[in-house]
Short mmCIF file of C-alpha atoms and ligand atoms in Angstrom, two decimals:
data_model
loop_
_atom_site.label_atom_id
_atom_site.label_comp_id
_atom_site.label_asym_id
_atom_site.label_seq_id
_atom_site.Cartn_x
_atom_site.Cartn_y
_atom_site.Cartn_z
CA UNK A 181 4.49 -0.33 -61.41
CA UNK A 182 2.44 -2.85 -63.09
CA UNK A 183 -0.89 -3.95 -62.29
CA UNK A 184 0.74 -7.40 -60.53
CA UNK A 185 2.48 -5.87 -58.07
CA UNK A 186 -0.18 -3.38 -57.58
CA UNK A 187 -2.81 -5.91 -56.87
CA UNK A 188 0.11 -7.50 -54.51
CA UNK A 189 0.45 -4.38 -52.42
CA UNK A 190 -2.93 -3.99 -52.10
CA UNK A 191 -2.99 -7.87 -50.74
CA UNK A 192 -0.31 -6.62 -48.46
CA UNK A 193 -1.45 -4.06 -46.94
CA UNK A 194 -5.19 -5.54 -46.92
CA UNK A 195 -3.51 -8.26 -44.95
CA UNK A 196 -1.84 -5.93 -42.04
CA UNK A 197 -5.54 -4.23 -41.74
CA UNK A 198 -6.89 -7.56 -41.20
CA UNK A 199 -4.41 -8.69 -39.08
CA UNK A 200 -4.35 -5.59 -37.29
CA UNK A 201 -8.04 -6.18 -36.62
CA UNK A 202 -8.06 -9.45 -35.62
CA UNK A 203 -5.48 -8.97 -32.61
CA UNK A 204 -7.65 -5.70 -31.66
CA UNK A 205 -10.80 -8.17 -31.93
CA UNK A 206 -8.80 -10.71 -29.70
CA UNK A 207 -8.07 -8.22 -27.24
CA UNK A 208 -4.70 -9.28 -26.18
CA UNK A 209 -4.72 -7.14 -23.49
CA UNK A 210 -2.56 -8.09 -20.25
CA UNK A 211 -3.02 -5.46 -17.20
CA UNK A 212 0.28 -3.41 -16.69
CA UNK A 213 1.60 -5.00 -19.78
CA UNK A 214 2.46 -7.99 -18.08
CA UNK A 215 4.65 -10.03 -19.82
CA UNK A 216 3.93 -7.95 -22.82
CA UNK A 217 7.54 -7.90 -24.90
CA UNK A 218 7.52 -4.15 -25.71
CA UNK A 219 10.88 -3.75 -27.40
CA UNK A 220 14.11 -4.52 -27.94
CA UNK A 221 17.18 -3.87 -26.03
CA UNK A 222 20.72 -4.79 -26.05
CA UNK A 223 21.67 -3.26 -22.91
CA UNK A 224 20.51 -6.15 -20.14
CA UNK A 225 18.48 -8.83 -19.67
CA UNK A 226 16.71 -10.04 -16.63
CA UNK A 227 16.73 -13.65 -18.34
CA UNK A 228 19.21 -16.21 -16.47
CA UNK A 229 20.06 -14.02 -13.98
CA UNK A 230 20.36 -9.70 -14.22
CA UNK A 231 22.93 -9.18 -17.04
CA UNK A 232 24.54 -5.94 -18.10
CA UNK A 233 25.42 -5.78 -22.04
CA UNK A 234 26.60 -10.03 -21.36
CA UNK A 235 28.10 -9.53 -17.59
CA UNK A 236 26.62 -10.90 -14.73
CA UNK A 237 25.83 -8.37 -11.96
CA UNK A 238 27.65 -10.81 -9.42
CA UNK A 239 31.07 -10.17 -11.55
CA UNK A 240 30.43 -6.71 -11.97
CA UNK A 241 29.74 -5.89 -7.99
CA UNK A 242 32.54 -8.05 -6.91
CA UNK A 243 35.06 -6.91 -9.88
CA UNK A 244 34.01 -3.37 -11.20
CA UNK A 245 33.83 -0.07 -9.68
CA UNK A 246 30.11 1.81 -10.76
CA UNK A 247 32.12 3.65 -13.31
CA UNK A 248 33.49 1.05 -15.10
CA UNK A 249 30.05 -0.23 -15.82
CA UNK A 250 28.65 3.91 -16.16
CA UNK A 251 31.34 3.30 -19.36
CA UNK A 252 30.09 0.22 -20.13
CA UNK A 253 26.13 0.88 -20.09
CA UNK A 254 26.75 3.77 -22.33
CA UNK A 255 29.59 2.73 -24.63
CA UNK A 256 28.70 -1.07 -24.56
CA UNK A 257 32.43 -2.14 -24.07
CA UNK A 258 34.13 -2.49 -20.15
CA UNK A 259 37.04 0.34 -20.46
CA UNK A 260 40.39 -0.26 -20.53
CA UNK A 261 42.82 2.03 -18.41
CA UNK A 262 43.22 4.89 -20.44
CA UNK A 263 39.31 4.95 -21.35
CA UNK A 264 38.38 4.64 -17.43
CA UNK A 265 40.72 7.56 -16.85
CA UNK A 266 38.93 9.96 -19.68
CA UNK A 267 36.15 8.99 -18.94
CA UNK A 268 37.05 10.23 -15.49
CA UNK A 269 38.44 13.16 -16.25
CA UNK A 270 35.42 14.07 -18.44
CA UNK A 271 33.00 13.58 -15.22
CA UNK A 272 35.12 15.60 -13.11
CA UNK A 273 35.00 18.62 -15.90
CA UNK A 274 31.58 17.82 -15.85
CA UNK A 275 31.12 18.30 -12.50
CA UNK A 276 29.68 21.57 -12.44
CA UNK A 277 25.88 22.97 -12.05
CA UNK A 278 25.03 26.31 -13.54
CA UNK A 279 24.88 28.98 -10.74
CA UNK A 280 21.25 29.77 -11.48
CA UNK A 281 20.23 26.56 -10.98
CA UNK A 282 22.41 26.41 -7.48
CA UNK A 283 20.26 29.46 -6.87
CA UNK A 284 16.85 27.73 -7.25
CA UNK A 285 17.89 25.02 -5.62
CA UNK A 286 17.57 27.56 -2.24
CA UNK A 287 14.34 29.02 -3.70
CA UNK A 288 12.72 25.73 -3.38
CA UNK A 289 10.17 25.21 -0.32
CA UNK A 290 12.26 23.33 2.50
CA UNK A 291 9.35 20.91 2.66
CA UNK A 292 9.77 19.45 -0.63
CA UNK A 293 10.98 15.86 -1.63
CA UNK A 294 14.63 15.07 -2.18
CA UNK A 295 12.49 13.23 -5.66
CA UNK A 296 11.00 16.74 -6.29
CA UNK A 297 13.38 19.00 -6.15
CA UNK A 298 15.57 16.29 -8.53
CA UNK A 299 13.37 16.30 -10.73
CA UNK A 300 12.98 20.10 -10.91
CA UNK A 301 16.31 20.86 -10.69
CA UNK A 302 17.09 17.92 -13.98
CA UNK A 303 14.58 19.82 -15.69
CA UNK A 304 16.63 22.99 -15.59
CA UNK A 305 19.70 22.00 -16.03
CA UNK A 306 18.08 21.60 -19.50
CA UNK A 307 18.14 25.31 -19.89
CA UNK A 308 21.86 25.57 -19.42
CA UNK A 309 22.51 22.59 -21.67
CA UNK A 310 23.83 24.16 -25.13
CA UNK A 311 22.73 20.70 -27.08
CA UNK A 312 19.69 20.13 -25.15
CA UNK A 313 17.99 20.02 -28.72
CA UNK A 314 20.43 17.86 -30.45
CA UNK A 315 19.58 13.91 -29.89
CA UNK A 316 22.70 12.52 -32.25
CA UNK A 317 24.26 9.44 -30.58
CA UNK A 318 27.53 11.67 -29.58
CA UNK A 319 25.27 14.78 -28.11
CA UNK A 320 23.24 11.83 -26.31
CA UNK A 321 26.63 10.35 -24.68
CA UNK A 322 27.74 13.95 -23.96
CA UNK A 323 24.70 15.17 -21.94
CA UNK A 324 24.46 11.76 -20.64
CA UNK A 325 27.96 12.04 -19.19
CA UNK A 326 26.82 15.63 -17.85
CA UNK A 327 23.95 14.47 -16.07
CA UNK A 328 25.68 11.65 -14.67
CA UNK A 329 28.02 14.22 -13.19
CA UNK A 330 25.61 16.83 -12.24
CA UNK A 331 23.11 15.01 -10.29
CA UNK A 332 24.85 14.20 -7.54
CA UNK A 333 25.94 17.91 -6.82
CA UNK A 334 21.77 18.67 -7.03
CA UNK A 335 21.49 16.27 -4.81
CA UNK A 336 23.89 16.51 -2.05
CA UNK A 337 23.40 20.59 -2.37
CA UNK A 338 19.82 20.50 -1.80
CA UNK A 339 20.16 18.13 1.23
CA UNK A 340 22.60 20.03 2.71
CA UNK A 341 20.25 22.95 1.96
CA UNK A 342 17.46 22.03 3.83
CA UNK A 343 19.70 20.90 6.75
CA UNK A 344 20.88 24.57 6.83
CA UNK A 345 24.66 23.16 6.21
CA UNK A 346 27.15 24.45 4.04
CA UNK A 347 27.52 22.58 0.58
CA UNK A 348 30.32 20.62 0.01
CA UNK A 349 31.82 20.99 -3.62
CA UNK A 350 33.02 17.86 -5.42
CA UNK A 351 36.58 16.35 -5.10
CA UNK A 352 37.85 15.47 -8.26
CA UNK A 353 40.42 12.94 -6.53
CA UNK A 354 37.65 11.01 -5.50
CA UNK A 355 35.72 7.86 -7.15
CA UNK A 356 32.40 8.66 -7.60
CA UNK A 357 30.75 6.34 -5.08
CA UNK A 358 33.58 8.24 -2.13
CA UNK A 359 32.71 11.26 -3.91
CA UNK A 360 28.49 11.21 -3.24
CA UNK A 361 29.31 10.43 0.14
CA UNK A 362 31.54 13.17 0.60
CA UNK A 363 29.73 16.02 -0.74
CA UNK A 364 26.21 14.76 1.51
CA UNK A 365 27.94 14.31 4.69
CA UNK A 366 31.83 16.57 3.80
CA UNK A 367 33.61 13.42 5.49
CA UNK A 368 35.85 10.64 3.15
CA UNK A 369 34.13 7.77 3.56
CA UNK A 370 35.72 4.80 4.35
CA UNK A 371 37.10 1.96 1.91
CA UNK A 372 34.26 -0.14 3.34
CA UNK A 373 31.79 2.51 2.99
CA UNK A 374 32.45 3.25 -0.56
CA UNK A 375 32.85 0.07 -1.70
CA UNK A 376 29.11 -1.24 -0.41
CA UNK A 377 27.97 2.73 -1.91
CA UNK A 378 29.26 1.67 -5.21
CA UNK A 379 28.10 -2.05 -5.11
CA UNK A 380 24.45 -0.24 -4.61
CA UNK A 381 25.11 1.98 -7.23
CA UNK A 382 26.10 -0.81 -9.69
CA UNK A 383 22.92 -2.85 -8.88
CA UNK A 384 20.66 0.47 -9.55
CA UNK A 385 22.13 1.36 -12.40
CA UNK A 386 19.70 -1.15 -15.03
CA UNK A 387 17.21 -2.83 -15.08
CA UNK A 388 15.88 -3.33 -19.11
CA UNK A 389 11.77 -2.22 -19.37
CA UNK A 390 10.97 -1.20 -15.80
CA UNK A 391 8.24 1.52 -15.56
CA UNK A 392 11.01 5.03 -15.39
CA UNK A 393 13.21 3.30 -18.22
CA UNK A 394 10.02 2.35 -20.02
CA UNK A 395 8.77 6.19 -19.72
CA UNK A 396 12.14 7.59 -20.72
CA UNK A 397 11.56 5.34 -23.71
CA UNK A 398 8.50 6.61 -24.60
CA UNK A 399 9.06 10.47 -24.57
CA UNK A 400 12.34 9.56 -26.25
CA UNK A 401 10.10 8.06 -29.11
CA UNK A 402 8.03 11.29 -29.77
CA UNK A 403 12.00 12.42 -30.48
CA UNK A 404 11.49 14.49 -27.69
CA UNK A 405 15.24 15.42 -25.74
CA UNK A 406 17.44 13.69 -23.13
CA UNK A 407 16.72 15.92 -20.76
CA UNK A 408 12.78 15.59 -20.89
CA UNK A 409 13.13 11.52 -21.02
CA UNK A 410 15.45 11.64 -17.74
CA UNK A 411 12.93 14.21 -16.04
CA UNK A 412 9.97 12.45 -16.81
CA UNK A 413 11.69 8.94 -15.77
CA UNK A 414 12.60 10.27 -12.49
CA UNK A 415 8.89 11.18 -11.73
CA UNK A 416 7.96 7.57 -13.02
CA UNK A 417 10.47 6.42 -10.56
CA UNK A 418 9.52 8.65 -7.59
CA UNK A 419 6.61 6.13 -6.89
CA UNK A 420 6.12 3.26 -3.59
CA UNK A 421 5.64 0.64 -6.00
CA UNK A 422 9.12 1.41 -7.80
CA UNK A 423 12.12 3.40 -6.70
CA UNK A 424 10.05 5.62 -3.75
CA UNK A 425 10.05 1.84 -1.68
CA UNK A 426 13.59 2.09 -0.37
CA UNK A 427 12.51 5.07 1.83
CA UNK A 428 9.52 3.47 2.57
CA UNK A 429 11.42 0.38 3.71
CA UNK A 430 13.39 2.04 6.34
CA UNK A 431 10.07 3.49 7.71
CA UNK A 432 9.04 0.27 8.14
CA UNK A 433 12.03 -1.05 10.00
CA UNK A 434 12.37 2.26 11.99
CA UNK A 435 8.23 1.62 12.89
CA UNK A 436 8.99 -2.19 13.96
CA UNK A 437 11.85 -0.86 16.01
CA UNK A 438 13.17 -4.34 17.69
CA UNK A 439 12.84 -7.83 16.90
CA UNK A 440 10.96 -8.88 19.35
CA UNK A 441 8.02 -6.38 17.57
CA UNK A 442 8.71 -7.61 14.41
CA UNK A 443 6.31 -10.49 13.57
CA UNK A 444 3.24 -8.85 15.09
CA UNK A 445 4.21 -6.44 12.67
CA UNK A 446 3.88 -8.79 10.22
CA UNK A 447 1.32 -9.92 11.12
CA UNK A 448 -1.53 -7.11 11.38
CA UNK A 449 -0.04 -6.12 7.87
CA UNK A 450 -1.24 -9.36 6.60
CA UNK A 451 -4.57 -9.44 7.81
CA UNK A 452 -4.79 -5.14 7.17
CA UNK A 453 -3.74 -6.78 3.34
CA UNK A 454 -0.73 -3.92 3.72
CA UNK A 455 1.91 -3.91 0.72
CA UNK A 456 5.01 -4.39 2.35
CA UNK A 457 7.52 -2.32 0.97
CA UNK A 458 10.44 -4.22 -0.71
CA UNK A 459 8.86 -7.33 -1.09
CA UNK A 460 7.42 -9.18 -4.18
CA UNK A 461 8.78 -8.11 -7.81
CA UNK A 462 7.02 -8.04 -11.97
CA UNK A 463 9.74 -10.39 -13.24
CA UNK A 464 11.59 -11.80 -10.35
CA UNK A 465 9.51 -14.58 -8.34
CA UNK A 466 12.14 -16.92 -7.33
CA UNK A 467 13.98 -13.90 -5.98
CA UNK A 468 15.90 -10.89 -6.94
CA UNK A 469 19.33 -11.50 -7.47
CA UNK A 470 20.36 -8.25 -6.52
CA UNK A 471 19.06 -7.79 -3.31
CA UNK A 472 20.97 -11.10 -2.00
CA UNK A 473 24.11 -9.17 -3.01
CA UNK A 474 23.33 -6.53 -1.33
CA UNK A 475 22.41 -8.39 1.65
CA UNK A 476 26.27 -9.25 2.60
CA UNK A 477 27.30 -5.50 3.12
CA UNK A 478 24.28 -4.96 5.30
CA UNK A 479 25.21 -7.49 7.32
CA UNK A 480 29.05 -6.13 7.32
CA UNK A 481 28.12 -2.83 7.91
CA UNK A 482 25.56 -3.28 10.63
CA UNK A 483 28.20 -4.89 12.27
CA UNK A 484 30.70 -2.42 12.03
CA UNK A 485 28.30 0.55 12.91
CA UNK A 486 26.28 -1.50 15.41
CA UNK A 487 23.27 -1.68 14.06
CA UNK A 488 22.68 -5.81 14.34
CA UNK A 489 19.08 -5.17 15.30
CA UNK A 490 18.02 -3.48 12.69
CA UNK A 491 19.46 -6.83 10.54
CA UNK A 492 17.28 -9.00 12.81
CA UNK A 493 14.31 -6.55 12.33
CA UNK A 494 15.07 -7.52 8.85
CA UNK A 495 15.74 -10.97 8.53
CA UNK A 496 12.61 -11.95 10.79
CA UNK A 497 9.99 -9.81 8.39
CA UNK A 498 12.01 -11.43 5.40
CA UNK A 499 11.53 -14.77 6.45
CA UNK A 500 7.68 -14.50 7.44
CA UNK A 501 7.26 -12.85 4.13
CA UNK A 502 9.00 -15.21 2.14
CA UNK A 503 7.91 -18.03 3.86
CA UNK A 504 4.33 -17.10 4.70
CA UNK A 505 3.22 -15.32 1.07
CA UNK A 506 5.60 -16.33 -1.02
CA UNK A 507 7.60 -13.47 -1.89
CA UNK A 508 11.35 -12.82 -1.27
CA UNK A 509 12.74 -9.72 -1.19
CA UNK A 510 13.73 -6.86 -3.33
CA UNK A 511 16.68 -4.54 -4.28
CA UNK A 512 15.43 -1.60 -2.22
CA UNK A 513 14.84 -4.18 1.41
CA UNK A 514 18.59 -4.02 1.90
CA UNK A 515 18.96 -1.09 0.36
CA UNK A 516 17.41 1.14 2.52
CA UNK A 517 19.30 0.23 5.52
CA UNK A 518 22.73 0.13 3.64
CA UNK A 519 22.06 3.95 3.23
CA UNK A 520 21.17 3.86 6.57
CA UNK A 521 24.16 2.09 8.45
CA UNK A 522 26.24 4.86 5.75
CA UNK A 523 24.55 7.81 8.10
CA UNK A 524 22.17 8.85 5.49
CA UNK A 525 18.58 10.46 5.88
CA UNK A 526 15.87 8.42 4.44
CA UNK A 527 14.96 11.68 2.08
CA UNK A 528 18.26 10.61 -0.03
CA UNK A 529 17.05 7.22 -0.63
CA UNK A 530 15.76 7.38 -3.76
CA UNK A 531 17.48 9.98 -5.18
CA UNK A 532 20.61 7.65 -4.71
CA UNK A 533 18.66 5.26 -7.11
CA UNK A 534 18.72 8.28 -9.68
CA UNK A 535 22.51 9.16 -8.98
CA UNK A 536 22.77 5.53 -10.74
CA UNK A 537 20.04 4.96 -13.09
CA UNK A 538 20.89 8.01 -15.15
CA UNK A 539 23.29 5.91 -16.57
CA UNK A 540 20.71 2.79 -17.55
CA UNK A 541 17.62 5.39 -18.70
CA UNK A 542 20.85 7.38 -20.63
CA UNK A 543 21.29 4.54 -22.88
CA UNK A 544 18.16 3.18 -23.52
CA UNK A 545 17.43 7.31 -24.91
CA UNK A 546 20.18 6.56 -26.83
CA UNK A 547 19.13 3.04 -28.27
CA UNK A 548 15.89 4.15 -28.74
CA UNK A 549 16.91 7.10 -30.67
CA UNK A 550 19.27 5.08 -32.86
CA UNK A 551 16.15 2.91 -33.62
CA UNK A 552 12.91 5.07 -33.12
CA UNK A 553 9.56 4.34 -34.16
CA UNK A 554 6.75 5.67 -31.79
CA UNK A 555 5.69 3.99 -28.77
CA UNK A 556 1.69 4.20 -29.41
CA UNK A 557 -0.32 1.27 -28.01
CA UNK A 558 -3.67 1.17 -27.84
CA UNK A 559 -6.64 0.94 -25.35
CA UNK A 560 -9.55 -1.56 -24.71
CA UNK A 561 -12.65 0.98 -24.25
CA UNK A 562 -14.57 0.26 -21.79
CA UNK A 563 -17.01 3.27 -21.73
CA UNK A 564 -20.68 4.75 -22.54
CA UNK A 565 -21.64 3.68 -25.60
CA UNK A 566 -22.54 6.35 -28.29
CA UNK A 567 -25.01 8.84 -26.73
CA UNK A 568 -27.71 11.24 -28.51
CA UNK A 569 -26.34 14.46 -27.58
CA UNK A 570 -28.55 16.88 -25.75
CA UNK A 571 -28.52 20.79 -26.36
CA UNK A 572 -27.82 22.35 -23.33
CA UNK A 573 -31.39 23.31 -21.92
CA UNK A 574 -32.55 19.44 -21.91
CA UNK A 575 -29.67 18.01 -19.74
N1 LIG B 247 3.32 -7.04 -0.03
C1 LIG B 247 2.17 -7.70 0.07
N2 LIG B 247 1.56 -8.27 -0.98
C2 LIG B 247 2.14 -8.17 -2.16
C3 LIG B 247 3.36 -7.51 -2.34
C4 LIG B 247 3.95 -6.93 -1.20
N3 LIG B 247 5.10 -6.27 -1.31
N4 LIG B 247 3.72 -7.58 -3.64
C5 LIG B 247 2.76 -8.25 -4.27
N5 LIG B 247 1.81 -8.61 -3.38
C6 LIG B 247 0.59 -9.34 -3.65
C7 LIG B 247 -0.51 -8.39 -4.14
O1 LIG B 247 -1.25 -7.84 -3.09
C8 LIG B 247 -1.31 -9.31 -5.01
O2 LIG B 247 -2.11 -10.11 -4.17
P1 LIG B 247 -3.60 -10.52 -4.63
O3 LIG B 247 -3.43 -11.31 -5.90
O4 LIG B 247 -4.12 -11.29 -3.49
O5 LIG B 247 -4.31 -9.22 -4.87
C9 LIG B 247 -0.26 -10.23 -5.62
O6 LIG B 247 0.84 -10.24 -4.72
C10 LIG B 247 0.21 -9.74 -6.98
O7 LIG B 247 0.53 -8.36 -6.87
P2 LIG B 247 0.69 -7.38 -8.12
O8 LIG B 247 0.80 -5.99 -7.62
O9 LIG B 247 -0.33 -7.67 -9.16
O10 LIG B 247 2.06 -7.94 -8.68
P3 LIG B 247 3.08 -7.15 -9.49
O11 LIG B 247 3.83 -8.09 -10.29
O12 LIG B 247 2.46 -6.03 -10.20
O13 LIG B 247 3.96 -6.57 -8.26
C11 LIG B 247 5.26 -4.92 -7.29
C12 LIG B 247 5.16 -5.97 -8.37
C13 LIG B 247 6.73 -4.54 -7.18
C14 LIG B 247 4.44 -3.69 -7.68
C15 LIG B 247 4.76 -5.47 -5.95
O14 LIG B 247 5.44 -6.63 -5.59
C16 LIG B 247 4.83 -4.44 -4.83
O15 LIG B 247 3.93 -3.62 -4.69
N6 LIG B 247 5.92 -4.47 -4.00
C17 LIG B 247 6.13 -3.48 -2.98
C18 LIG B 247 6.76 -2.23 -3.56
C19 LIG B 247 8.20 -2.45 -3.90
O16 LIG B 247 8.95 -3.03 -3.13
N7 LIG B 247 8.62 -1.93 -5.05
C20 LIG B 247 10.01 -2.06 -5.54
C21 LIG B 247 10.05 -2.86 -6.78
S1 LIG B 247 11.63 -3.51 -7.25
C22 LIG B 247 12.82 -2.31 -7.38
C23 LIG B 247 12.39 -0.99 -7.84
O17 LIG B 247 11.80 -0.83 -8.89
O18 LIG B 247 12.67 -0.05 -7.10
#
């Protein structure tokens, strides 16, 4: 190397220290990254609409079944026939949890979470897992496909567990939507019922940098495993301010109780300055196109299982809401009564969102393994200045 390009490296890299300073000096610092573009993904865009890898969620829900875009999440093409029916046959092999971790599933207390014992029973599947360590693209799809298929046994068993019931295994004749319902409540749903159960499924399944996908990004960057990502973004997701408000919803609507109680409802929660769950969204403030989807099968299924004042519970908070502070609703407002006119306990709420967005936080492990550097911002500090330190004896 001659002394040139020497003194031209040094410019370089003298250039991305002072440029480096100069945005720490600015402090371009926006609370809860706001707005803050913190990657790059191929895998869906909120932009124009919610987008999986270039189709609209509106063609998906109304064309696709939630395995069909499962394939296409994590192999970034729709499948054809004979891919949809390995891909199939694959999950169904899948389909099986390690008999220790059935176990533990009965050690755990009865009062835990439906979110907790997910979480805990993710994180030891990872024991069973014989490429738990290996993070190439084709181990990633492979565990990915193995999760997808496992978590809904951890979850049905464990409700049924604390319910005292029997479990139900999985049928393998079954889509997967027909087959979640089945092995919670060991009925066949009905072609109405699994169709709106895989409609939600398809809207859960992504959602490009929201806080769980974010996380799973994150320990994925440290090139830590699949399993660890998923386990940590379920935690992330656990919370009322992410995938924990679709239980909290149907609290709500089950506290309001009629109509008639619903805008004094409102009401005191407005003046209390309450956070009313499923309401107001980071990205979407025109609306979130998902939840107006979502909002035709309510309405379908309240009618069919009677529950029409639960939808006017609904529709009279939604419009006060919208109309009154400006924010429309959700995915998890009509959400949480879906699950609920399918005969489901609240506990499963959000544990349905995981049964889906395995698939989304799968391949964003995967992208961001494929393209890794570590996720390491930094902080504004805003503490002491530097102290004299005192010995013990003269504090
Ligand atoms: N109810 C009442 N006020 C609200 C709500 C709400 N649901 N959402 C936002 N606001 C108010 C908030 O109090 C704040 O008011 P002010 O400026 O007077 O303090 C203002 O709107 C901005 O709130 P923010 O928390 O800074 O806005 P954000 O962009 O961080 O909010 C949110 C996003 C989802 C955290 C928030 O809308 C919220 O808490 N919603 C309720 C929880 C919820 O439904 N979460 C599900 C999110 S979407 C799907 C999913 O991830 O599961």
């Amino acid at each position: 190397m001659n002394s040139n390009s020497v003194h031209q490296l040094a410019f370089i890299a003298g250039f991305k220290l002072l440029a480096e300073h100069v945005l720490m000096n600015n402090e371009a610092y926006y609370p809860g990254l706001e707005g803050v573009i913190a990657g790059e993904t191929e895998i869906s865009t909120v932009d124009g609409g919610l987008i999986y890898r270039g189709y609209p969620i509106e063609e998906l829900a109304e064309k696709s079944t939630f395995l069909e875009v499962a394939f296409l999440l994590l192999n970034n093409k729709l499948p054809n026939q004979e891919f949809l029916a390995d891909f199939q046959s694959i999950l169904s092999e899948s389909a099986v949890v390690p008999e220790p971790v059935l176990n533990f599933l009965t050690e755990i207390p009865l009062h835990s979470s439906g979110m907790d014992s997910l979480r805990t029973g993710i994180g030891a599947l990872a024991h069973f897992d014989s490429q738990v360590d290996e993070s190439t693209k084709d181990a990633n799809l492979a565990k990915a496909v193995r999760l997808l298929a496992q978590i809904p046994i951890l979850i049905a068993n464990r409700y049924r567990i604390t319910k005292g019931m029997k479990t139900v295994p999985p049928n393998p004749e079954l889509s997967f939507a027909a087959n979640i319902l089945y092995m919670i409540t060991g009925k066949d749903p009905s072609a109405l019922h699994e169709k709106a159960m895989d409609v939600s499924l398809i809207l859960y399944a992504e959602h490009e940098f929201n806080a769980s996908t974010f996380t799973a990004r994150v320990i994925t960057s440290t090139m830590s495993d699949m399993h660890s990502a998923i386990t940590g973004a379920v935690g992330a997701l656990k919370g009322p301010l992410h995938g924990g408000a679709n239980e909290r919803v149907l609290e709500v609507l089950q506290e309001v109780g009629t109509a008639d109680n619903a805008e004094a409802w409102v009401r005191d929660a407005f003046a209390e300055k309450r956070r009313i769950m499923g309401f107001g969204h980071r990205v979407y403030k025109e609306g979130d196109p998902r939840a107006v989807i979502l909002r035709k099968y309510c309405q379908e299924l309240a009618e069919e299982t009677g529950n029409q004042e639960m939808e006017k519970i609904a529709d009279t908070i939604e419009e006060l809401v919208r109309s009154e502070k400006g924010l429309p609703p959700n995915l998890d407002w009509p959400s949480a009564r879906l699950y609920y006119y399918l005969g489901l306990d609240v506990e499963l709420y959000t544990p349905l969102f995981v049964a889906s967005r395995i698939v989304g936080w799968a391949a964003h492990v995967i992208e961001q393994a494929e393209n890794n550097r570590l996720i390491r911002p930094r902080s504004r500090y805003t503490g002491m200045e530097k102290q004299p330190y005192k010995i013990m004896s003269d504090r």
